[in-house]
Amino acid sequence: MIRTIATKPIEGQKPGTSGLRKKVPVFQAEHYVENFVQSIFDALEGFQGKTLVIGGDGRYYNRETIQKVIKIAAANGFGRILVGKGGVVSTPAVSNLIRQNGAFGGIVLSASHNPGGPHGDFGIKYNAGNGGPAPEKITDAIYARTKTINEFRIADAPDVDLETIGTSKVLDCTIEVIDAVKDYQALMEKLFDFDKIRALFASGFKMKFDAMSAVTGPYAHQILEGALGAEAGTVLNGTPLPDFGGHHPDPNLVHAKHIYDLAMGANAPDFCAASDGDGDRNLIIGRGLFVTPSDSVALLAANAHLAPGYANGIAGIARSMPTSAAADRVAAKMGINSYETPTGWKFFGNLLDAGLATICGEESAGTGSNHVREKDGLWAVLLWLNILAVRKQSVADIVREHWATYGRNYYSRHDYEEVESEGANALVQHLRDSLVSLKGKSFGALTVADADDFAYHDPVDGSDSAHQGIRILFTDGSRIVYRLSGTGTAGATLRVYIERYEGDAAKHDLETQGALSDLIALADELAQIKAYTKRDAPTVIT
Ligand code: G1P
Ligand code: ZN
């Protein structure tokens, strides 16, 4: 039976670039989930009888929400629902399931790398039929509907058993509980040379992969230790926990410091990696050398042809604006197009759909390709392994060779987390007001070539996105970029991105913060960061 329940709009259900993200207690409020999910379906057309994929990163409130989504989707007329066993599916695997099954779309329950648990974060995101995050047109329509919604429809049915693989019915809708790893593994086997990677491990190659008690545990166990024969114990923290063991499942140098320490230590494995809460981010560290995500996307693009899935070459490379220009240099040398998009994976979707780009990446440890429409943590790890298996060199040697060929883009991001919104907004406004006067000005050896508030014109759908971050570009190729995070759930987070290009190979082994010190000081001077944020130092440096 379908029940139609009267409801009232709830304020603030505005999906950001990564869906609707709030603290768990906010989602637990009466009708909060129901209103938002019904608003998603009200904003869509033509899904009657079609397939919906549902998956989450396993965080606290995942199961409860999945039961609600199933019952609301069935009551709204979906014909088939695919849901991963236990409700746990990585974000890239959801994207793959949508594409492989010709689904109408999918619902991803995740707050990515944010902490979980009863007081942690939760999120709901809608992905469209191409497997990627919904375009702004749809998220705007969802938000508009949340402001007028007056009823939702829900099946009056018992909960679906998510633990047992099999098929059941809710109303006329078929619910299939599936093994979420199987299809993803099959896709990886198509893209990468598993025989060569198996041979690499058999030759004594050692790696550690930290799943951070999050969604990639089962995938990594099955693919790395199972299919590829990496020794038992290769996967660390491989059991997904609702609170990620109390940790912050963000694979950066702060929250995955233990794996960094391991890679820098005396008995370091050949290769260390990690992924985040929902499995779309990656951290790559070779023995004794951390590979910045900006360098990693450039390197993966330059070497992708070594993997069977990309043997015919790549069409283009896309990077988000704050990501370093290292990838642009690879594209230039390969004679293919490079694209600079606003932050957030959804902008890559159009380029991938149109076949303009094959490899995409963000400085925030998101890398991916046209195999799905999300960034993909394990994919990046496997492509690295494929490259290492073919080139038979260490990570450090491959990175140094890359710098020798293309030059090195020294790069660092400084985050000022959870500062007061008022001060953060004033800082950005002050920068906007000073853009014109900055052009041509010199600060020591640095001269401003251009300064702007980044705007993007999408070459595929013609849409325009303004105010995507302040860019200060110097004549020597250095850059300072400022933007406010769009994914935080408390106060504002200021991100400052600092980059310097060094063509001289004799200067490729400097310590990063030292190599950037004049730009770091200038970044503070120009934006008066300390004054506006009332902070003496960043909370996270990556
Ligand atoms: C952050 C990252 C961005 C990424 C997003 C979702 O967004 O900076 O690159 O796409 O998370 O994972 P931000 O908080 O900066 O808006
Ligand atoms: Zn994520």
Coordinates of C-alpha atoms and ligand atoms in Angstrom, one line a residue:
M1 CA 0.0 0.0 0.0
I2 CA 1.2 3.5 -0.8
R3 CA 0.7 6.1 1.9
T4 CA 0.6 9.8 1.0
I5 CA 1.8 11.8 4.0
A6 CA 1.3 15.5 4.5
T7 CA 4.5 17.4 5.2
K8 CA 5.9 21.0 5.4
P9 CA 9.0 22.4 3.8
I10 CA 12.2 22.2 5.9
E11 CA 14.6 25.1 5.5
G12 CA 18.1 24.7 4.2
Q13 CA 17.8 21.6 2.0
K14 CA 20.1 23.1 -0.6
P15 CA 22.2 20.5 -2.3
G16 CA 25.8 21.6 -2.9
T17 CA 28.3 20.3 -5.4
S18 CA 28.4 17.0 -3.4
G19 CA 24.7 16.7 -2.6
L20 CA 23.0 17.6 0.6
R21 CA 25.4 17.4 3.5
K22 CA 24.6 18.0 7.2
K23 CA 25.2 16.5 10.6
V24 CA 23.5 13.2 11.3
P25 CA 21.0 14.7 13.9
V26 CA 19.7 17.1 11.2
F27 CA 18.9 14.1 8.9
Q28 CA 17.2 12.4 11.9
A29 CA 14.6 15.1 12.2
E30 CA 11.0 14.1 11.3
H31 CA 10.5 13.9 7.6
Y32 CA 13.9 15.4 6.8
V33 CA 15.0 12.5 4.6
E34 CA 11.5 11.9 3.3
N35 CA 11.1 15.5 2.2
F36 CA 14.5 15.6 0.4
V37 CA 14.1 12.2 -1.3
Q38 CA 10.6 13.1 -2.5
S39 CA 11.9 16.4 -3.7
I40 CA 14.5 14.6 -5.8
F41 CA 11.9 12.4 -7.4
D42 CA 9.5 15.4 -7.9
A43 CA 12.3 17.2 -9.8
L44 CA 12.8 14.3 -12.2
E45 CA 10.6 13.0 -15.0
G46 CA 10.2 9.8 -16.9
F47 CA 11.4 7.2 -14.4
Q48 CA 8.2 5.2 -14.1
G49 CA 9.2 1.5 -14.3
K50 CA 12.9 2.3 -14.6
T51 CA 15.9 1.3 -12.5
L52 CA 17.3 3.2 -9.5
V53 CA 20.7 2.3 -7.9
I54 CA 21.2 2.9 -4.2
G55 CA 24.5 2.8 -2.3
G56 CA 26.1 4.3 0.6
D57 CA 29.5 4.4 2.3
G58 CA 28.3 2.5 5.3
R59 CA 28.4 5.4 7.7
Y60 CA 26.0 5.9 10.6
Y61 CA 22.4 6.3 9.4
N62 CA 23.1 4.6 6.1
R63 CA 20.8 1.6 6.7
E64 CA 17.9 3.6 8.0
T65 CA 18.1 6.0 5.1
I66 CA 18.3 3.2 2.5
Q67 CA 15.1 1.7 3.8
K68 CA 13.3 5.0 3.5
V69 CA 14.7 5.6 0.0
I70 CA 13.6 2.2 -1.2
K71 CA 10.1 2.7 0.1
I72 CA 9.8 6.2 -1.3
A73 CA 11.2 5.2 -4.7
A74 CA 8.9 2.2 -4.9
A75 CA 5.9 4.4 -4.0
N76 CA 6.9 6.9 -6.7
G77 CA 6.9 4.2 -9.4
F78 CA 10.5 3.0 -10.0
G79 CA 10.3 -0.5 -11.4
R80 CA 13.6 -1.9 -10.1
I81 CA 16.1 -1.0 -7.4
L82 CA 19.6 -2.3 -7.2
V83 CA 21.2 -2.0 -3.8
G84 CA 24.6 -3.2 -2.6
K85 CA 24.7 -5.9 0.1
G86 CA 24.6 -4.2 3.5
G87 CA 23.8 -1.0 1.7
V88 CA 27.5 -0.4 1.2
V89 CA 28.7 0.6 -2.3
S90 CA 31.6 2.9 -3.1
T91 CA 30.7 6.1 -5.0
P92 CA 32.6 5.1 -8.1
A93 CA 31.0 1.6 -8.0
V94 CA 27.5 3.3 -7.8
S95 CA 28.5 5.3 -10.9
N96 CA 29.5 2.0 -12.7
L97 CA 26.3 0.2 -11.6
I98 CA 24.1 3.1 -13.0
R99 CA 26.0 2.9 -16.3
Q100 CA 26.2 -0.8 -16.7
N101 CA 22.5 -1.4 -15.9
G102 CA 21.2 1.5 -18.0
A103 CA 19.6 2.8 -14.8
F104 CA 17.6 6.0 -14.7
G105 CA 19.9 7.3 -11.9
G106 CA 21.2 6.6 -8.5
I107 CA 21.2 7.8 -4.9
V108 CA 24.5 8.0 -3.1
L109 CA 24.4 8.2 0.7
S110 CA 27.7 9.7 1.9
A111 CA 29.5 12.6 3.3
S112 CA 32.7 11.5 1.6
H113 CA 35.8 12.1 3.8
N114 CA 33.9 13.8 6.6
P115 CA 33.8 12.0 10.0
G116 CA 30.8 9.7 10.7
G117 CA 29.0 8.4 13.7
P118 CA 25.9 9.7 15.6
H119 CA 27.4 13.2 15.7
G120 CA 29.3 13.0 12.4
D121 CA 28.2 14.0 8.9
F122 CA 25.7 12.4 6.5
G123 CA 24.8 13.2 3.0
I124 CA 22.4 12.4 0.1
K125 CA 23.3 12.9 -3.5
Y126 CA 21.5 12.2 -6.7
N127 CA 23.4 10.9 -9.7
A128 CA 21.9 11.0 -13.2
G129 CA 21.8 8.3 -15.9
N130 CA 25.4 9.0 -17.1
G131 CA 26.5 7.9 -13.6
G132 CA 27.7 11.4 -12.6
P133 CA 26.5 13.9 -10.0
A134 CA 23.3 15.7 -11.1
P135 CA 23.9 18.9 -13.1
E136 CA 23.0 22.2 -11.5
K137 CA 19.7 22.4 -13.4
I138 CA 18.5 19.3 -11.5
T139 CA 19.9 20.3 -8.1
D140 CA 18.3 23.7 -8.5
A141 CA 15.0 22.0 -9.2
I142 CA 15.4 19.7 -6.2
Y143 CA 16.1 22.7 -4.0
A144 CA 13.1 24.6 -5.4
R145 CA 10.9 21.7 -4.6
T146 CA 12.1 21.4 -1.0
K147 CA 10.7 24.9 -0.5
T148 CA 7.2 24.0 -1.6
I149 CA 6.8 20.3 -0.8
N150 CA 3.5 19.4 0.9
E151 CA 3.4 15.6 0.8
F152 CA 5.5 12.5 0.2
R153 CA 4.6 9.0 -0.9
I154 CA 6.0 6.0 0.8
A155 CA 5.3 2.3 0.6
D156 CA 3.8 0.8 3.8
A157 CA 6.0 -2.3 3.7
P158 CA 8.5 -4.1 6.0
D159 CA 12.2 -3.3 5.7
V160 CA 14.1 -5.1 3.0
D161 CA 16.8 -7.6 4.1
L162 CA 19.9 -5.9 2.9
E163 CA 22.2 -8.6 4.2
T164 CA 21.2 -11.4 1.8
I165 CA 21.9 -11.3 -1.9
G166 CA 18.6 -11.9 -3.7
T167 CA 15.4 -10.4 -5.0
S168 CA 12.3 -9.2 -3.3
K169 CA 9.4 -6.9 -3.9
V170 CA 8.2 -3.6 -2.5
L171 CA 4.8 -2.8 -4.1
D172 CA 5.4 -3.5 -7.8
C173 CA 9.1 -2.7 -7.6
T174 CA 11.7 -5.4 -7.7
I175 CA 14.5 -5.0 -5.2
E176 CA 17.8 -6.7 -6.0
V177 CA 20.4 -6.9 -3.3
I178 CA 23.7 -7.4 -5.2
D179 CA 27.4 -8.1 -4.6
A180 CA 28.7 -4.5 -5.2
V181 CA 32.3 -5.6 -5.6
K182 CA 31.8 -8.0 -8.5
D183 CA 30.9 -5.6 -11.3
Y184 CA 33.5 -3.1 -10.2
Q185 CA 36.2 -5.7 -10.2
A186 CA 35.1 -6.8 -13.7
L187 CA 35.5 -3.2 -14.9
M188 CA 39.0 -2.9 -13.4
E189 CA 40.0 -6.2 -15.1
K190 CA 39.0 -4.7 -18.4
L191 CA 41.1 -1.5 -17.9
F192 CA 44.2 -3.0 -16.3
D193 CA 46.7 -5.7 -16.9
F194 CA 46.0 -7.9 -13.9
D195 CA 48.5 -10.5 -15.1
K196 CA 51.4 -8.0 -15.0
I197 CA 50.3 -6.6 -11.7
R198 CA 50.1 -10.2 -10.3
A199 CA 53.6 -10.8 -11.5
L200 CA 54.7 -7.6 -9.8
F201 CA 53.4 -8.8 -6.5
A202 CA 54.8 -12.2 -7.1
S203 CA 58.2 -10.7 -7.6
G204 CA 58.2 -9.5 -4.0
F205 CA 56.7 -6.0 -4.5
K206 CA 55.2 -4.8 -1.2
M207 CA 52.3 -2.4 -0.7
K208 CA 50.0 -1.1 2.0
F209 CA 46.5 0.1 1.3
D210 CA 44.7 1.9 4.1
A211 CA 40.9 1.7 3.6
M212 CA 40.5 3.9 6.7
S213 CA 37.7 1.7 8.1
A214 CA 35.6 2.9 5.2
V215 CA 33.9 1.6 2.0
T216 CA 36.9 0.5 0.0
G217 CA 37.9 -2.3 2.5
P218 CA 35.9 -5.1 0.8
Y219 CA 37.0 -3.9 -2.7
A220 CA 40.7 -3.8 -1.7
H221 CA 40.6 -7.2 0.1
Q222 CA 39.0 -8.8 -2.9
I223 CA 41.0 -7.1 -5.7
L224 CA 44.4 -6.5 -4.2
E225 CA 44.8 -9.5 -1.8
G226 CA 42.4 -11.8 -3.7
A227 CA 42.7 -11.3 -7.5
L228 CA 46.1 -9.7 -7.6
G229 CA 47.8 -11.9 -5.0
A230 CA 49.2 -9.1 -2.7
E231 CA 50.2 -10.7 0.6
A232 CA 47.7 -10.8 3.5
G233 CA 47.9 -7.7 5.6
T234 CA 48.3 -5.5 2.5
V235 CA 45.0 -3.9 3.3
L236 CA 44.9 -1.9 6.6
N237 CA 41.6 -0.9 8.3
G238 CA 39.7 -3.0 5.8
T239 CA 36.4 -3.4 7.7
P240 CA 33.9 -0.6 7.0
L241 CA 32.7 0.9 10.3
P242 CA 29.7 3.3 10.8
D243 CA 32.0 5.8 12.6
F244 CA 35.2 4.9 10.7
G245 CA 36.7 3.9 14.0
G246 CA 36.4 7.5 15.2
H247 CA 38.8 8.7 12.6
H248 CA 38.4 11.3 9.8
P249 CA 38.4 9.1 6.6
D250 CA 40.3 11.7 4.6
P251 CA 43.4 10.3 2.9
N252 CA 45.6 13.3 3.4
L253 CA 48.9 13.9 5.1
V254 CA 47.1 14.9 8.4
H255 CA 44.5 12.2 8.7
A256 CA 46.5 9.4 7.0
K257 CA 49.8 10.5 8.7
H258 CA 50.5 6.9 9.9
I259 CA 50.7 5.7 6.3
Y260 CA 52.9 8.6 5.3
D261 CA 55.2 7.8 8.3
L262 CA 55.3 4.2 7.1
A263 CA 56.3 5.2 3.6
M264 CA 59.1 7.4 4.9
G265 CA 60.3 4.9 7.5
A266 CA 63.2 2.5 7.5
N267 CA 61.3 -0.6 6.3
A268 CA 59.0 1.2 3.9
P269 CA 56.9 -0.8 1.5
D270 CA 57.4 0.0 -2.3
F271 CA 54.0 1.6 -2.5
C272 CA 51.5 3.1 0.0
A273 CA 48.0 4.2 -0.8
A274 CA 44.7 5.1 0.9
S275 CA 41.2 6.0 0.0
D276 CA 38.4 8.0 1.7
G277 CA 35.0 7.4 3.3
D278 CA 33.2 6.7 0.0
G279 CA 36.1 5.4 -2.0
D280 CA 36.5 8.2 -4.6
R281 CA 39.7 9.9 -3.3
N282 CA 43.2 8.5 -3.3
L283 CA 46.5 9.0 -1.6
I284 CA 49.7 7.8 -3.3
I285 CA 53.0 7.6 -1.6
G286 CA 56.1 5.9 -2.9
R287 CA 58.9 4.7 -0.7
G288 CA 60.3 8.0 0.6
L289 CA 58.3 10.2 -1.7
F290 CA 54.7 11.6 -1.5
V291 CA 53.1 12.2 -4.9
T292 CA 51.0 15.3 -4.8
P293 CA 47.5 14.7 -6.3
S294 CA 48.3 17.3 -8.9
D295 CA 51.5 15.5 -10.0
S296 CA 49.6 12.2 -9.8
V297 CA 47.0 13.2 -12.4
A298 CA 49.8 14.5 -14.7
L299 CA 51.8 11.3 -14.3
L300 CA 48.8 9.0 -14.8
A301 CA 47.9 10.9 -18.0
A302 CA 51.4 10.7 -19.3
N303 CA 51.6 6.9 -18.6
A304 CA 48.0 5.8 -19.1
H305 CA 48.8 4.2 -22.5
L306 CA 50.7 1.5 -20.5
A307 CA 47.4 0.1 -19.3
P308 CA 45.2 -1.9 -21.8
G309 CA 42.1 0.4 -21.2
Y310 CA 44.0 3.4 -22.5
A311 CA 46.4 1.8 -24.9
N312 CA 45.0 3.9 -27.8
G313 CA 45.9 7.1 -26.1
I314 CA 43.8 9.7 -24.3
A315 CA 41.6 12.4 -25.8
G316 CA 42.3 15.2 -23.4
I317 CA 43.1 16.0 -19.7
A318 CA 40.8 18.0 -17.4
R319 CA 41.8 19.5 -14.1
S320 CA 40.0 21.7 -11.6
M321 CA 41.2 25.3 -11.5
P322 CA 43.0 25.1 -8.2
T323 CA 44.9 21.9 -9.3
S324 CA 48.5 22.6 -10.4
A325 CA 49.2 23.2 -14.1
A326 CA 51.4 20.0 -14.2
A327 CA 48.7 18.2 -16.2
D328 CA 48.6 21.1 -18.8
R329 CA 52.3 20.5 -19.6
V330 CA 51.6 16.8 -20.3
A331 CA 48.7 17.7 -22.5
A332 CA 50.7 20.3 -24.4
K333 CA 53.5 17.8 -25.1
M334 CA 51.0 15.1 -26.2
G335 CA 49.3 17.6 -28.4
I336 CA 45.9 17.0 -26.8
N337 CA 43.5 19.5 -25.2
S338 CA 43.6 20.4 -21.5
Y339 CA 40.6 21.8 -19.7
E340 CA 40.5 24.0 -16.5
T341 CA 37.1 23.6 -14.7
P342 CA 35.6 24.8 -11.5
T343 CA 36.1 22.7 -8.4
G344 CA 33.9 19.7 -8.1
W345 CA 33.7 16.5 -10.2
K346 CA 30.4 17.3 -12.0
F347 CA 32.1 19.7 -14.4
F348 CA 34.2 16.9 -15.7
G349 CA 31.1 14.9 -16.6
N350 CA 30.2 16.9 -19.7
L351 CA 33.8 16.7 -21.0
L352 CA 33.9 12.9 -20.4
D353 CA 30.4 12.4 -22.0
A354 CA 31.4 14.4 -25.0
G355 CA 34.7 12.4 -25.4
L356 CA 36.8 15.6 -25.0
A357 CA 38.7 14.4 -21.9
T358 CA 39.7 10.9 -20.8
I359 CA 41.7 11.6 -17.6
C360 CA 40.5 14.1 -15.0
G361 CA 41.8 15.2 -11.6
E362 CA 41.6 17.5 -8.7
E363 CA 44.3 18.6 -6.2
S364 CA 42.0 17.3 -3.5
A365 CA 43.1 13.7 -4.3
G366 CA 40.4 13.0 -6.8
T367 CA 41.5 11.3 -10.0
G368 CA 39.5 9.4 -12.5
S369 CA 38.7 8.7 -16.1
N370 CA 35.9 8.1 -18.6
H371 CA 35.3 4.6 -17.1
V372 CA 32.8 6.1 -14.7
R373 CA 31.5 9.6 -13.9
E374 CA 32.9 9.9 -10.4
K375 CA 36.5 10.1 -9.3
D376 CA 37.8 6.7 -8.3
G377 CA 40.3 6.0 -5.5
L378 CA 41.0 2.3 -6.2
W379 CA 41.2 3.0 -10.0
A380 CA 44.0 5.5 -9.4
V381 CA 45.8 2.9 -7.2
L382 CA 45.4 0.2 -9.9
L383 CA 46.6 2.5 -12.7
W384 CA 49.7 3.3 -10.6
L385 CA 50.2 -0.4 -10.0
N386 CA 49.9 -1.1 -13.8
I387 CA 52.4 1.6 -14.6
L388 CA 54.8 0.3 -11.9
A389 CA 54.4 -3.2 -13.2
V390 CA 55.3 -2.2 -16.8
R391 CA 58.0 0.3 -16.1
K392 CA 59.6 -1.7 -13.4
Q393 CA 61.0 1.4 -11.7
S394 CA 60.3 2.8 -8.2
V395 CA 57.6 5.5 -7.7
A396 CA 60.3 8.0 -6.8
D397 CA 62.3 7.3 -10.0
I398 CA 59.2 7.7 -12.2
V399 CA 58.2 11.0 -10.5
R400 CA 61.8 12.4 -10.8
E401 CA 61.9 11.4 -14.5
H402 CA 58.6 13.1 -15.0
W403 CA 59.9 16.4 -13.4
A404 CA 63.0 16.2 -15.5
T405 CA 60.9 16.0 -18.6
Y406 CA 58.2 18.5 -17.8
G407 CA 59.5 20.6 -15.0
R408 CA 58.2 20.5 -11.4
N409 CA 55.1 22.4 -10.2
Y410 CA 55.8 22.9 -6.4
Y411 CA 52.4 22.9 -4.9
S412 CA 50.7 23.1 -1.5
R413 CA 47.2 23.8 -0.2
H414 CA 46.6 25.6 3.1
D415 CA 43.2 25.2 4.8
Y416 CA 41.8 27.4 7.5
E417 CA 38.9 25.2 8.6
E418 CA 35.7 26.3 10.4
V419 CA 36.5 29.9 10.6
E420 CA 33.7 32.5 11.0
S421 CA 31.7 32.9 7.8
E422 CA 31.6 36.6 8.1
G423 CA 35.3 37.1 8.2
A424 CA 35.8 34.6 5.4
N425 CA 33.3 36.3 3.1
A426 CA 34.8 39.7 3.9
L427 CA 38.3 38.3 2.9
V428 CA 37.0 37.2 -0.4
Q429 CA 35.2 40.5 -1.0
H430 CA 38.3 42.4 -0.2
L431 CA 40.3 40.3 -2.7
R432 CA 37.6 40.8 -5.4
D433 CA 37.8 44.5 -4.8
S434 CA 41.6 44.6 -5.2
L435 CA 41.8 42.4 -8.4
V436 CA 42.1 45.3 -10.8
S437 CA 44.8 47.2 -8.8
L438 CA 46.9 44.0 -8.5
K439 CA 47.6 43.6 -12.2
G440 CA 51.2 44.5 -13.1
K441 CA 52.2 45.0 -9.5
S442 CA 55.5 43.6 -8.3
F443 CA 56.3 42.0 -4.9
G444 CA 60.0 41.2 -4.7
A445 CA 60.8 38.9 -7.6
L446 CA 57.1 38.2 -8.3
T447 CA 55.0 40.3 -10.7
V448 CA 51.3 39.8 -11.1
A449 CA 50.5 39.0 -14.7
D450 CA 46.7 38.7 -14.1
A451 CA 44.2 38.4 -11.3
D452 CA 40.6 37.4 -11.7
D453 CA 37.6 35.7 -10.1
F454 CA 37.5 32.4 -12.1
A455 CA 34.6 32.0 -14.4
Y456 CA 34.0 28.9 -16.5
H457 CA 32.1 28.5 -19.8
D458 CA 31.2 24.9 -20.3
P459 CA 32.2 24.0 -23.9
V460 CA 29.6 21.2 -24.0
D461 CA 26.4 22.6 -22.6
G462 CA 27.2 26.3 -22.9
S463 CA 26.5 27.0 -19.3
D464 CA 28.5 29.6 -17.3
S465 CA 29.7 29.4 -13.7
A466 CA 31.0 32.6 -12.2
H467 CA 32.8 33.3 -8.9
Q468 CA 34.7 30.0 -8.7
G469 CA 37.8 31.3 -6.9
I470 CA 40.2 34.2 -6.9
R471 CA 43.3 33.6 -9.1
I472 CA 46.5 35.6 -8.8
L473 CA 48.8 34.6 -11.7
F474 CA 52.4 35.7 -11.8
T475 CA 54.6 36.2 -14.8
D476 CA 56.8 33.2 -13.9
G477 CA 53.9 30.7 -13.9
S478 CA 53.4 30.9 -10.1
R479 CA 49.9 31.1 -8.8
I480 CA 48.0 31.9 -5.6
V481 CA 44.4 30.8 -5.6
Y482 CA 41.8 31.5 -2.8
R483 CA 38.4 30.0 -2.5
L484 CA 35.8 29.0 0.1
S485 CA 34.9 25.4 0.5
G486 CA 31.5 24.3 -0.7
T487 CA 31.4 21.1 1.3
G488 CA 31.9 22.1 5.0
T489 CA 29.1 21.7 7.5
A490 CA 30.3 24.2 10.1
G491 CA 31.3 27.8 9.6
A492 CA 33.5 28.5 6.5
T493 CA 36.7 26.9 5.3
L494 CA 39.2 29.1 3.4
R495 CA 41.5 27.2 1.0
V496 CA 44.6 28.8 -0.3
Y497 CA 46.4 27.1 -3.1
I498 CA 50.0 27.9 -3.8
E499 CA 52.1 26.9 -6.8
R500 CA 55.5 27.6 -8.3
Y501 CA 56.9 26.2 -11.5
E502 CA 60.5 25.1 -11.5
G503 CA 62.1 24.1 -14.8
D504 CA 65.6 23.6 -13.6
A505 CA 66.1 19.9 -12.7
A506 CA 68.9 20.9 -10.2
K507 CA 66.2 22.5 -8.1
H508 CA 63.7 19.7 -8.1
D509 CA 64.5 18.3 -4.7
L510 CA 63.6 21.3 -2.4
E511 CA 61.3 20.9 0.5
T512 CA 57.9 22.1 -0.6
Q513 CA 57.0 24.6 2.0
G514 CA 60.4 26.1 1.7
A515 CA 60.3 26.3 -2.0
L516 CA 57.0 28.1 -1.7
S517 CA 57.8 30.4 1.2
D518 CA 57.8 33.7 -0.6
L519 CA 54.4 32.9 -2.2
I520 CA 53.0 31.7 1.2
A521 CA 54.0 35.0 2.8
L522 CA 52.6 37.0 -0.1
A523 CA 49.3 35.0 0.1
D524 CA 48.8 36.2 3.6
E525 CA 49.8 39.7 2.8
L526 CA 47.5 40.1 -0.1
A527 CA 44.4 38.6 1.6
Q528 CA 45.2 39.5 5.2
I529 CA 44.4 36.0 6.1
K530 CA 45.4 36.3 9.7
A531 CA 43.3 39.4 10.3
Y532 CA 40.2 38.1 8.5
T533 CA 40.2 34.5 9.9
K534 CA 41.7 35.4 13.3
R535 CA 44.0 32.4 12.8
D536 CA 47.8 32.4 13.1
A537 CA 48.2 29.3 10.9
P538 CA 46.3 26.9 8.7
T539 CA 44.6 23.9 10.3
V540 CA 45.7 21.6 7.5
I541 CA 48.6 21.8 5.1
T542 CA 48.7 19.3 2.2
Ligands
G1P1 C1 36.3 19.6 -1.8 C2 37.5 19.6 -2.7 C3 37.0 19.4 -4.2 C4 36.1 18.2 -4.3 C5 35.0 18.2 -3.2 C6 34.2 16.9 -3.2 O1 35.5 20.6 -2.1 O2 38.3 20.7 -2.6 O3 38.1 19.3 -5.0 O4 35.6 18.1 -5.5 O5 35.6 18.4 -1.9 O6 35.0 15.8 -2.9 P1 35.5 22.0 -1.3 O7 35.3 21.7 0.2 O8 36.9 22.6 -1.5 O9 34.4 22.8 -1.9
ZN2 ZN 34.8 11.0 -1.2

